Amino acid sequence: MKYYFGWAKDDEIRERGANGGFVTATLMGALETGLIDAALVVKKYGIYEGVPVLTSDTEVVKESAGSLHAAPLNVAKIIVKYAKDMRLGVPVKPCDARGIIEQAKRKQLNIENVFMIGLNCGGTLHPLLMREMVASLFDVQPDVVLKEEIREGKIIIMTSAEGLEERAIRIDEAEEKGFGRRYACKICTTKIPRMADMACGNWGVPRDESHLKTFVEVLTEKGEALLRNAIDGGYVIVEEAPQDALDTRNRTESYMQRRASYWKARLDVLADAERRERFEYYIKMLKKCIHCGACKEVCPVCACVEDAKCHEFCDESDDHIVSIFNLIRILHLMDSCILCGQCEDVCPVDIPLTYIHRRFSERMQKKLGYTPGMDISQKPPLHETKLLWEAE
């Protein structure tokens, strides 16, 4: 592994970027030199909304620079649907990268064509809850917020309410009050995307330079190609990161993982429940399902299409006490669920799907010795079914 501090050579990109514009400059360089055909980036519409954009226009990439924490997208299915035959550059959170890898295992895309620039991730926020938090904890009208960032354990907003004013609250404090990150992010322990081609972020960068430089870990040959292309083309400047920077990044990661363990235990409503109580909880939650299929559509692991068993075995005329659709999805995903929370984000009846899937998938994955989305060479244990007989 190789560790660097990096930043954009171009002043405008460096100013736009959250940590010196390294990721943006690297993507722009890859486009202009033909290393990639297109980039998949998120276009911002304020701080509460972002839209994925597939583009070969470097100006569009430049406009996407900077962080956006209240747009919890997962890009794996977007690549499969719109860009699976392209050489693609894409910034990814750990759960994005894991979804892409699982889709590649299911032969939905060619992983060699996808250049993943990983982004260290402390978590994302649901946009509606973010608006509520701004109004409740900051006492500010949500629409006057111009910018947000997460830095040194704080959620920071810049508002135009009284000129340009910066306000901050500790994430821990916000979350103890019921706000802050999504459930999936609170319990996530995969904070640095080491399954990507490079991992980038400000963890490990000296405090007074965190907005000027990016800590870069190069992880694969594709990551080496991205970096070499950006350096040779004059898009970025890099210097070797010292050992104390790596130590600081590791301490930050460890702290975030401890907090994840805390929230996992704190939010486990069935931790001490008897079997009957657990059964009644699942029935109560899953009977709310209206079989809209939104969870299946956004799931970055599921590769089923029209003949999906969760739909085939589910009949609207059935009067089962619990949704067969969800039972099949739980069984189908137990070995490969990455707990990204996309299903819960889009559920129109607010079923706590991330928690329910976690209750089943964690134990199954531990038993199978399989962690999904980490290693492209590992096959999903339940993906292939061997027939016991063969039709004539």
Short mmCIF file of N, CA and C in Angstrom, two decimals, residues 102 301 329-339 357 360-373 379-383:
data_model
loop_
_atom_site.label_atom_id
_atom_site.label_comp_id
_atom_site.label_asym_id
_atom_site.label_seq_id
_atom_site.Cartn_x
_atom_site.Cartn_y
_atom_site.Cartn_z
N GLU A 102 -20.44 -6.83 -5.57
CA GLU A 102 -21.45 -7.90 -5.58
C GLU A 102 -22.15 -8.01 -6.93
N VAL A 301 -27.41 -5.14 -4.22
CA VAL A 301 -26.91 -6.52 -4.31
C VAL A 301 -27.80 -7.37 -5.21
N ARG A 329 -37.18 -12.15 0.29
CA ARG A 329 -36.04 -11.23 0.17
C ARG A 329 -35.04 -11.44 1.30
N ILE A 330 -35.52 -11.66 2.51
CA ILE A 330 -34.62 -11.92 3.63
C ILE A 330 -33.80 -13.18 3.37
N LEU A 331 -34.47 -14.24 2.93
CA LEU A 331 -33.77 -15.50 2.62
C LEU A 331 -32.78 -15.30 1.48
N HIS A 332 -33.20 -14.59 0.46
CA HIS A 332 -32.39 -14.37 -0.74
C HIS A 332 -31.12 -13.59 -0.44
N LEU A 333 -31.19 -12.66 0.51
CA LEU A 333 -30.08 -11.73 0.75
C LEU A 333 -29.25 -12.04 1.98
N MET A 334 -29.60 -13.09 2.72
CA MET A 334 -28.92 -13.33 3.99
C MET A 334 -27.42 -13.44 3.86
N ASP A 335 -26.94 -14.03 2.78
CA ASP A 335 -25.49 -14.20 2.64
C ASP A 335 -24.80 -12.96 2.09
N SER A 336 -25.56 -12.04 1.45
CA SER A 336 -24.92 -10.97 0.69
C SER A 336 -25.37 -9.56 1.04
N CYS A 337 -26.26 -9.40 1.99
CA CYS A 337 -26.71 -8.06 2.37
C CYS A 337 -25.52 -7.25 2.90
N ILE A 338 -25.36 -6.02 2.38
CA ILE A 338 -24.25 -5.16 2.81
C ILE A 338 -24.71 -4.10 3.80
N LEU A 339 -25.99 -4.15 4.19
CA LEU A 339 -26.55 -3.22 5.20
C LEU A 339 -26.33 -1.76 4.81
N HIS A 357 -33.07 -6.99 8.29
CA HIS A 357 -32.09 -7.74 7.49
C HIS A 357 -30.81 -8.01 8.29
N PHE A 360 -30.83 -11.13 10.55
CA PHE A 360 -30.66 -12.41 9.88
C PHE A 360 -29.31 -12.52 9.18
N SER A 361 -28.91 -11.48 8.47
CA SER A 361 -27.72 -11.58 7.62
C SER A 361 -26.43 -11.68 8.43
N GLU A 362 -26.32 -10.97 9.53
CA GLU A 362 -25.07 -11.02 10.30
C GLU A 362 -24.76 -12.43 10.78
N ARG A 363 -25.76 -13.10 11.28
CA ARG A 363 -25.53 -14.45 11.79
C ARG A 363 -25.23 -15.43 10.65
N MET A 364 -25.94 -15.27 9.54
CA MET A 364 -25.70 -16.15 8.40
C MET A 364 -24.31 -15.94 7.82
N GLN A 365 -23.91 -14.69 7.65
CA GLN A 365 -22.59 -14.40 7.07
C GLN A 365 -21.47 -14.88 7.99
N LYS A 366 -21.68 -14.76 9.28
CA LYS A 366 -20.68 -15.27 10.23
C LYS A 366 -20.57 -16.79 10.12
N LYS A 367 -21.71 -17.45 10.01
CA LYS A 367 -21.71 -18.91 9.91
C LYS A 367 -21.04 -19.38 8.61
N LEU A 368 -21.26 -18.63 7.54
CA LEU A 368 -20.70 -19.00 6.23
C LEU A 368 -19.27 -18.51 6.05
N GLY A 369 -18.80 -17.64 6.95
CA GLY A 369 -17.46 -17.08 6.82
C GLY A 369 -17.32 -16.18 5.61
N TYR A 370 -18.37 -15.42 5.35
CA TYR A 370 -18.40 -14.59 4.14
C TYR A 370 -18.79 -13.15 4.48
N THR A 371 -17.99 -12.19 4.03
CA THR A 371 -18.32 -10.78 4.17
C THR A 371 -18.53 -10.22 2.77
N PRO A 372 -19.76 -9.86 2.42
CA PRO A 372 -20.05 -9.45 1.04
C PRO A 372 -19.37 -8.14 0.65
N GLY A 373 -19.02 -8.06 -0.63
CA GLY A 373 -18.52 -6.82 -1.19
C GLY A 373 -17.10 -6.46 -0.84
N LYS A 379 -16.98 -16.07 -4.02
CA LYS A 379 -18.32 -16.23 -4.55
C LYS A 379 -19.35 -16.12 -3.43
N PRO A 380 -20.52 -15.52 -3.71
CA PRO A 380 -21.59 -15.51 -2.71
C PRO A 380 -22.03 -16.94 -2.42
N PRO A 381 -22.03 -17.38 -1.18
CA PRO A 381 -22.30 -18.79 -0.87
C PRO A 381 -23.65 -19.30 -1.35
N LEU A 382 -24.68 -18.46 -1.31
CA LEU A 382 -26.02 -18.92 -1.67
C LEU A 382 -26.41 -18.55 -3.10
N HIS A 383 -25.46 -18.05 -3.87
CA HIS A 383 -25.80 -17.56 -5.21
C HIS A 383 -26.06 -18.69 -6.19
#
